[in-house]
PDB file of C-alpha atoms in Angstrom:
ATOM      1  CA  UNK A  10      35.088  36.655  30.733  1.00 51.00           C
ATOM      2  CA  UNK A  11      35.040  37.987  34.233  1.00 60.00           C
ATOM      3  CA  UNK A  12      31.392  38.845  35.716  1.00 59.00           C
ATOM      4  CA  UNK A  13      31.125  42.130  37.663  1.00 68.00           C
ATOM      5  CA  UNK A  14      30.285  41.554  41.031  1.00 72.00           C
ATOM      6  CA  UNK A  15      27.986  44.560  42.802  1.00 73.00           C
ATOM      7  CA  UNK A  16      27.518  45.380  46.239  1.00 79.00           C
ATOM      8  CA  UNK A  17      24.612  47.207  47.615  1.00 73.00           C
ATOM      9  CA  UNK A  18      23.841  47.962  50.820  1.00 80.00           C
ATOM     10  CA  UNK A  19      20.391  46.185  52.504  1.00 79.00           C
ATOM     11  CA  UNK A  20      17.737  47.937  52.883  1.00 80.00           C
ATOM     12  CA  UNK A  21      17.981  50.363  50.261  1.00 86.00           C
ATOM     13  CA  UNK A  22      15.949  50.932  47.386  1.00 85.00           C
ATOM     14  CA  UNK A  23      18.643  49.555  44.926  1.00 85.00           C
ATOM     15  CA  UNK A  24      19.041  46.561  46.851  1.00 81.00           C
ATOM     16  CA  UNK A  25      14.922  45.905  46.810  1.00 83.00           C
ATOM     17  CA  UNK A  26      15.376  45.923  43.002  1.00 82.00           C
ATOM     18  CA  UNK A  27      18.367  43.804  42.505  1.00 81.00           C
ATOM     19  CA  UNK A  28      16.077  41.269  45.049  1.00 80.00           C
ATOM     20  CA  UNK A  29      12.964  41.717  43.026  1.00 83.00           C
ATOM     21  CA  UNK A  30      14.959  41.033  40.349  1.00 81.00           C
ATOM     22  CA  UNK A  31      16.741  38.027  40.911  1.00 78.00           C
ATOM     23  CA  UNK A  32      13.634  36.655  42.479  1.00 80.00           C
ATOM     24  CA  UNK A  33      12.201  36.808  39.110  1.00 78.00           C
ATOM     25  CA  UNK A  34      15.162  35.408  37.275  1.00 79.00           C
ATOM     26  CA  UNK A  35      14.827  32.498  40.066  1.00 74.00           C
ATOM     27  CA  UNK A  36      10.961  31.982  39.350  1.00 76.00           C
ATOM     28  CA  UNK A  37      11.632  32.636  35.754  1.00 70.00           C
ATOM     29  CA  UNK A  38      14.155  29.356  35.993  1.00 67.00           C
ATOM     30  CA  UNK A  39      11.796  27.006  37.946  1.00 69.00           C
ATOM     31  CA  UNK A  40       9.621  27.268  35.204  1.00 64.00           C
ATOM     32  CA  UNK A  41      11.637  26.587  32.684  1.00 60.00           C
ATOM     33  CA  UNK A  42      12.921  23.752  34.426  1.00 63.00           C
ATOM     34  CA  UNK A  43       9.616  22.543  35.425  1.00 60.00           C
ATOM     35  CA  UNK A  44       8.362  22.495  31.245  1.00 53.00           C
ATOM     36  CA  UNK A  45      11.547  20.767  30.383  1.00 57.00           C
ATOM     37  CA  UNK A  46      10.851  17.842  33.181  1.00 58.00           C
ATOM     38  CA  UNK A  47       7.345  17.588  31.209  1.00 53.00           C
ATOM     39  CA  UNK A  48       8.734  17.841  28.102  1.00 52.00           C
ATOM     40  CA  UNK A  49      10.950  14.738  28.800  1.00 57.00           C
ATOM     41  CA  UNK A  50       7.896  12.653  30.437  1.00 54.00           C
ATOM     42  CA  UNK A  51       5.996  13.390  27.198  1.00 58.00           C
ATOM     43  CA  UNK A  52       8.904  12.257  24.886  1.00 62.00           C
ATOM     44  CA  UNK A  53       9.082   9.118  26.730  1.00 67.00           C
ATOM     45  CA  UNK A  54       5.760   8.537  27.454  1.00 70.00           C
ATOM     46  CA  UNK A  55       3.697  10.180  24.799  1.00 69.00           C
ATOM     47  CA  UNK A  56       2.198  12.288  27.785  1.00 72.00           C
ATOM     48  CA  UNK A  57       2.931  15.167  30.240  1.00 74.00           C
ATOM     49  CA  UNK A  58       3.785  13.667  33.606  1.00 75.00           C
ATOM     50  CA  UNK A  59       5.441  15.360  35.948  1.00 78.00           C
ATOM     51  CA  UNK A  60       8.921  14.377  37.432  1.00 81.00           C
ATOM     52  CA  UNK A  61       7.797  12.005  40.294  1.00 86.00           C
ATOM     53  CA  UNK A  62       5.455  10.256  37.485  1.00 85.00           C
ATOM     54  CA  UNK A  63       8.758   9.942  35.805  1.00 84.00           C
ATOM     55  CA  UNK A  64      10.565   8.306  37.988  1.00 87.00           C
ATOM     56  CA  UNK A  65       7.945   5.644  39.060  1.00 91.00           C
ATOM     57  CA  UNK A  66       7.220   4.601  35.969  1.00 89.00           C
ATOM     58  CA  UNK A  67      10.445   3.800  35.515  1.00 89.00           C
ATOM     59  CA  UNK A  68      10.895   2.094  38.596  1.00 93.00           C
ATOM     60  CA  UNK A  69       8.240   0.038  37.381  1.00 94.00           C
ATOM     61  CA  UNK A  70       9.176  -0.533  34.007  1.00 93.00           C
ATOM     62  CA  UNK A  71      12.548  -1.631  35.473  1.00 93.00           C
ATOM     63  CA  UNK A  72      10.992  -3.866  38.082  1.00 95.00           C
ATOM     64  CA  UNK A  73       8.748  -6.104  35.246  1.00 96.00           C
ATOM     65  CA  UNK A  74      11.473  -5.373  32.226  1.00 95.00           C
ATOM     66  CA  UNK A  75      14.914  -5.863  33.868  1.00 93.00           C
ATOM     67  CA  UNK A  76      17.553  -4.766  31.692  1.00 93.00           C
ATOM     68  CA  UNK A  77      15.766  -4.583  28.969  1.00 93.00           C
ATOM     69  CA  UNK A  78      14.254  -1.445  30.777  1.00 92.00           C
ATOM     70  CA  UNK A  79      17.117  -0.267  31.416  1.00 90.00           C
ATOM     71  CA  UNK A  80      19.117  -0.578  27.951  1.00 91.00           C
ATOM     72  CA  UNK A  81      15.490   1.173  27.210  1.00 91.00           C
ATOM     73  CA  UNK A  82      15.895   4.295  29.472  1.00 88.00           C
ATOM     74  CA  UNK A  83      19.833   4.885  29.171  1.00 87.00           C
ATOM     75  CA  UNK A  84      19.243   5.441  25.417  1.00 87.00           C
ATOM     76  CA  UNK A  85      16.435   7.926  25.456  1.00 83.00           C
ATOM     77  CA  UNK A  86      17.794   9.676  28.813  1.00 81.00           C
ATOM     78  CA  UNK A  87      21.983   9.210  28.410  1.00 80.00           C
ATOM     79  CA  UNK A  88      21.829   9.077  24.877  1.00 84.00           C
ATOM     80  CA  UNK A  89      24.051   5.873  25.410  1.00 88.00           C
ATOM     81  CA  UNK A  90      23.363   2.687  22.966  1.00 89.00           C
ATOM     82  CA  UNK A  91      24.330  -0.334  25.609  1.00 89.00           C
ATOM     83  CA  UNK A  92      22.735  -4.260  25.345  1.00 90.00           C
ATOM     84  CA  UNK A  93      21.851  -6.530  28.887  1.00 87.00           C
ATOM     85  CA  UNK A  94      25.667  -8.036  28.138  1.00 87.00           C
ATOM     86  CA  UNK A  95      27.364  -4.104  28.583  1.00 88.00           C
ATOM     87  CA  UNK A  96      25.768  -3.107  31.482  1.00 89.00           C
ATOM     88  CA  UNK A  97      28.136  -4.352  33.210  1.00 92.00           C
ATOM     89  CA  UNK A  98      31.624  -3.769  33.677  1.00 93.00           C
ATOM     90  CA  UNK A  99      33.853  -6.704  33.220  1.00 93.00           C
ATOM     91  CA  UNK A 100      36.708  -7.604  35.267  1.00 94.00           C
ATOM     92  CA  UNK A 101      39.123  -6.862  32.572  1.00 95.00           C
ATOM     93  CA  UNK A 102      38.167  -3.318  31.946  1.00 94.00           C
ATOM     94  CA  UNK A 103      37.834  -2.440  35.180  1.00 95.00           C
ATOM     95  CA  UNK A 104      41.737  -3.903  36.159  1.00 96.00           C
ATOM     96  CA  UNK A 105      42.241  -1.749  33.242  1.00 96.00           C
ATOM     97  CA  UNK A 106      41.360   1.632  34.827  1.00 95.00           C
ATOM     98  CA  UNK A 107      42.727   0.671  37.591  1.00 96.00           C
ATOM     99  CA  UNK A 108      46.178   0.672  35.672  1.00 96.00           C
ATOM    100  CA  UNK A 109      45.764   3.491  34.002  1.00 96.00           C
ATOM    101  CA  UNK A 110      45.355   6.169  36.935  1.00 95.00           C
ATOM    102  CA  UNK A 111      47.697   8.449  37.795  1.00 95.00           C
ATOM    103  CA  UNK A 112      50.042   6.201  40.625  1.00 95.00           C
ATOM    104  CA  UNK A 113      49.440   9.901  42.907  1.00 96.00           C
ATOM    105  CA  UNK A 114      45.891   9.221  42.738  1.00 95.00           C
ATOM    106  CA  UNK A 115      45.637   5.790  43.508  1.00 95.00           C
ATOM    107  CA  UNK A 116      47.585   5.976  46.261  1.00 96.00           C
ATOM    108  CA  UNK A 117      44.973   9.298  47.463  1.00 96.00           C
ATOM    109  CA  UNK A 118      42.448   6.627  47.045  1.00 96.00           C
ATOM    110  CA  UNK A 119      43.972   4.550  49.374  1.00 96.00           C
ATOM    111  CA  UNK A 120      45.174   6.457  52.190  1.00 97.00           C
ATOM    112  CA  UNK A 121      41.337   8.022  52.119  1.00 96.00           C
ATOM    113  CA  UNK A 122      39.346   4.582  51.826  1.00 97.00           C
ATOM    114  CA  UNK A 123      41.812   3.558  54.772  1.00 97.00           C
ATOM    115  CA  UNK A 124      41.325   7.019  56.878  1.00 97.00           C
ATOM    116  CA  UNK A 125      37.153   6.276  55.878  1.00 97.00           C
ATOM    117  CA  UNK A 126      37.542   2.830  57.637  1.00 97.00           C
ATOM    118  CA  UNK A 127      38.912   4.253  61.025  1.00 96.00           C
ATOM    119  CA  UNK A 128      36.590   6.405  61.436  1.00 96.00           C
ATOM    120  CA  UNK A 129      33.585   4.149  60.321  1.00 95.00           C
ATOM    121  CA  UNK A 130      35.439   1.623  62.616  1.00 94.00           C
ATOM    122  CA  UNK A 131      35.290   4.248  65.654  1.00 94.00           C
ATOM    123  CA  UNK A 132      31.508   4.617  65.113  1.00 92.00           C
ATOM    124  CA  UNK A 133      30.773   1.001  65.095  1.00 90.00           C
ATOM    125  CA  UNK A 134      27.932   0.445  67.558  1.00 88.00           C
ATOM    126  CA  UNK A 135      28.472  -2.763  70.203  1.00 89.00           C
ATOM    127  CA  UNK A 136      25.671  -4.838  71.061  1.00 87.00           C
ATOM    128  CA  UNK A 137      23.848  -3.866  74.326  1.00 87.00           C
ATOM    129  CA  UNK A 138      22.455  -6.832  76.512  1.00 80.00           C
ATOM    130  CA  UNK A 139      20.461  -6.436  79.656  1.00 77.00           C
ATOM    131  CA  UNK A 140      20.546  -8.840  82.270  1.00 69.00           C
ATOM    132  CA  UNK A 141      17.252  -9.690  83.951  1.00 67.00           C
ATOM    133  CA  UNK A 142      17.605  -8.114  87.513  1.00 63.00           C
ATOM    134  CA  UNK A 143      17.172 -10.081  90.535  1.00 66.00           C
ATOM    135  CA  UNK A 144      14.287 -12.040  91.163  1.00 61.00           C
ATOM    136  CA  UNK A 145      12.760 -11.590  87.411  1.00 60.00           C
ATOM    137  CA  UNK A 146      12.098 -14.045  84.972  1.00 62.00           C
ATOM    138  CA  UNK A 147      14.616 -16.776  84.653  1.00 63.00           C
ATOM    139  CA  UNK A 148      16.676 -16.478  80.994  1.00 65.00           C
ATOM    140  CA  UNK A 149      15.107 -13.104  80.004  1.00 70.00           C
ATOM    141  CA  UNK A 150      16.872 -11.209  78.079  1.00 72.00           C
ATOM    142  CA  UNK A 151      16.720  -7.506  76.413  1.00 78.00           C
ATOM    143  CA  UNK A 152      18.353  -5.355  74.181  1.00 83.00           C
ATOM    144  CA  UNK A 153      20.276  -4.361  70.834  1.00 86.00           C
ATOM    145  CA  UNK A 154      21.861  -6.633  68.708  1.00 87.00           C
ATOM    146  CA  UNK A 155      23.511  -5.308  65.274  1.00 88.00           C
ATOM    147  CA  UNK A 156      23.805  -7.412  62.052  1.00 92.00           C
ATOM    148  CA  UNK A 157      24.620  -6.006  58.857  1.00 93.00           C
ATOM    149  CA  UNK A 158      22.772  -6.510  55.458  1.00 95.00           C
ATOM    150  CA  UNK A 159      24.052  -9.096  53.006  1.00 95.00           C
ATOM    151  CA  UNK A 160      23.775  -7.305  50.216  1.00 96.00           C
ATOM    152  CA  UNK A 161      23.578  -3.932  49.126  1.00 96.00           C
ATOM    153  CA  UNK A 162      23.885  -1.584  46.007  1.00 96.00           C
ATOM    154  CA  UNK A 163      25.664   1.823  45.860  1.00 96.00           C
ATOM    155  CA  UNK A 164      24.521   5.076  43.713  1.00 95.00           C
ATOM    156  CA  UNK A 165      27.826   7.103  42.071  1.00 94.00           C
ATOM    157  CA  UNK A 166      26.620   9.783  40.510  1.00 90.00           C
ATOM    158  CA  UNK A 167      28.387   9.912  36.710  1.00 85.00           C
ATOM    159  CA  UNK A 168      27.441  11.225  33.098  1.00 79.00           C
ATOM    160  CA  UNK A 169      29.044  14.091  32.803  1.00 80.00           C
ATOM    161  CA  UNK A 170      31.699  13.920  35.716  1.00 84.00           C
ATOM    162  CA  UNK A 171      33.603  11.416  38.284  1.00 88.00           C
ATOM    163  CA  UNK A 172      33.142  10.978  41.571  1.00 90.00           C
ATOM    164  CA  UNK A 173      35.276   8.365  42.868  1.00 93.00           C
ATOM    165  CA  UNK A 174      34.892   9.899  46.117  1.00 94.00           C
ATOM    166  CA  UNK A 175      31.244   8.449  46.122  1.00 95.00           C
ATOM    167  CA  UNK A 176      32.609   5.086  45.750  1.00 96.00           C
ATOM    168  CA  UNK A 177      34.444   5.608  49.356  1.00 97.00           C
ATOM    169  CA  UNK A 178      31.938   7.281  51.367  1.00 96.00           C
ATOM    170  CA  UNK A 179      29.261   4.803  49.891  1.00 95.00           C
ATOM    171  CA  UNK A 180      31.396   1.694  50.058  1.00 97.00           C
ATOM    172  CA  UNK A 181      33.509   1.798  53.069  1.00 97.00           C
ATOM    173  CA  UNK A 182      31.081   2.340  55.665  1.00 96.00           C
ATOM    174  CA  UNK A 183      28.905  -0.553  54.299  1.00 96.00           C
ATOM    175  CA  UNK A 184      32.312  -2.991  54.364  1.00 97.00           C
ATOM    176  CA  UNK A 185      33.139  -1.559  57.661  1.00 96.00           C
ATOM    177  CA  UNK A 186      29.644  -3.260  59.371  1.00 95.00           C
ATOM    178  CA  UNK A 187      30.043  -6.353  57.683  1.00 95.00           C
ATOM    179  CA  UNK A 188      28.549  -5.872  54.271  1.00 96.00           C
ATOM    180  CA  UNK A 189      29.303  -8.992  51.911  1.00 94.00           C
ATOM    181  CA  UNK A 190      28.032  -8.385  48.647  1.00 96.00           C
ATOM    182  CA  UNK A 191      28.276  -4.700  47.105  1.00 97.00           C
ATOM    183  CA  UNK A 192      26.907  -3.674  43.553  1.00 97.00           C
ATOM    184  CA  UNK A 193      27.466  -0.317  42.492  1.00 96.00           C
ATOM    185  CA  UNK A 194      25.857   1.427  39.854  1.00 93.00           C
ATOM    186  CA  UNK A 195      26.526   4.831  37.970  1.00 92.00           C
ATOM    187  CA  UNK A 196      25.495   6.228  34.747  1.00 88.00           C
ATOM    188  CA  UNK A 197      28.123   6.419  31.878  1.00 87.00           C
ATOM    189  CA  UNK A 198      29.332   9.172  29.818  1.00 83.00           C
ATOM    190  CA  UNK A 199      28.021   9.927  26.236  1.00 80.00           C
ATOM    191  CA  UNK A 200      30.371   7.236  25.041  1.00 81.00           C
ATOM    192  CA  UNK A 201      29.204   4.482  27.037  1.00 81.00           C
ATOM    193  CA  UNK A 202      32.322   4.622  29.585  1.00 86.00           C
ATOM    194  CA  UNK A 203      32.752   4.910  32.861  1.00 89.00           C
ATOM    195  CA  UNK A 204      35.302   7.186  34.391  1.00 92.00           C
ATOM    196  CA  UNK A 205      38.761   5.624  35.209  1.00 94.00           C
ATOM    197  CA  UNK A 206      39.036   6.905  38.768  1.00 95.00           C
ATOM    198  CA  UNK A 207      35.353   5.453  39.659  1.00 96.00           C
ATOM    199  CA  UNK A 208      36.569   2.132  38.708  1.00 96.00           C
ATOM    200  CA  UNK A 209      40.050   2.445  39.979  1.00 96.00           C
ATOM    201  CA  UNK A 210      38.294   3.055  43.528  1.00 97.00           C
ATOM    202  CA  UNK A 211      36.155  -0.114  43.231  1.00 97.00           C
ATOM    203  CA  UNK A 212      39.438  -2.276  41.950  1.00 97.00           C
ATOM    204  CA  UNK A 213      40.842  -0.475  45.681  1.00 97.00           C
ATOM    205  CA  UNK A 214      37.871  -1.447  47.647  1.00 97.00           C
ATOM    206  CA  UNK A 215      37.380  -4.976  45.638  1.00 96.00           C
ATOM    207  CA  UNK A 216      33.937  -4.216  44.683  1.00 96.00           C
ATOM    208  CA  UNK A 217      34.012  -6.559  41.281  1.00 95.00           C
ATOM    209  CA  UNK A 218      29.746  -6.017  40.245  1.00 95.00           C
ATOM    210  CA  UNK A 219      29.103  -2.807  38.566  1.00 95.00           C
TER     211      UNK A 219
END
């Protein structure tokens, strides 16, 4: 079906109605958005909370549950049955992906987690040490030093689409300054899978905890 796209010109009287009107379209949308985010507190939570309620209650459910909050929240939000064992993504299935991508994809994987890695290498920041000028205190010494984090985890975004992309720009910088443990997480599909090219990019990057 092809929408009808219509032009009118500003400040007219037809284009204050088509505003007026799609400003109350817009308004009429926030609210329907805004009763379905306290639709979904109450379902969860036997009451209306709104969406930042949500959220840290289950941060804190997660925090004193573990998985079991999350096997918890990825049925009633994802609609996806998965145990503390299938949270995680095993070696095997992940080598798996890996083999079944397209070759011409992999290889885009590659050349942009290696073009990623120049430029993250380019912006690495040196360490800046002052000298103590002459005359001041003996073995003073001021300054920047950089260290990187040990260990860090990694948002994809997932569900209903694949963003292997995220795995890149997320991963890559973070190996780049050092980084030595990486865990990446991302929500599955309605079947409880994870999409081929998100894992193939972690397989690239060797990121084996997901």
């Amino acid at each position: 079906m092809i929408t009808p796209i219509t032009i009118v010109k500003v400040g007219t009287a037809r284009a204050t109605r088509a505003l007026t009107k799609l400003s109350e379209r817009l308004t009429a949308l926030e609210q329907l958005d805004s009763v379905a985010h306290r639709a979904r507190g109450k379902s969860l939570f036997g009451k209306i909370l709104t969406p930042e309620q949500v959220v840290n209650r289950i941060l804190s459910d997660t925090r004193a549950k573990g998985d079991d909050a999350l096997v918890y929240y990825s049925k009633h939000l994802d609609g996806v049955s998965l145990t503390p064992k299938t949270l995680r993504i095993s070696d095997a299935a992940r080598r798996a992906a890996y083999r079944r991508v397209a070759p011409t994809l992999r290889a885009a994987l590659e050349l942009a987690a290696a073009r990623i890695a120049d430029y993250q290498q380019r912006l690495m920041p040196n360490d800046v040490v002052n000298r103590p000028a002459k005359g001041g205190p003996l073995g003073a010494r001021a300054g920047m030093v950089w260290s990187p984090l040990r260990r860090v985890g990694l948002y994809v975004p997932g569900g209903t689409a694949a963003y292997p992309s995220s795995v890149l720009m997320n991963a890559v910088p973070a190996q780049v300054a050092g980084v030595k443990e990486l865990v990446v997480t991302t929500p599955p599909n309605r079947d409880g899978a994870i999409s081929d090219s998100v894992l193939c990019a972690c397989e690239i990057l060797g990121i084996r905890e997901i």
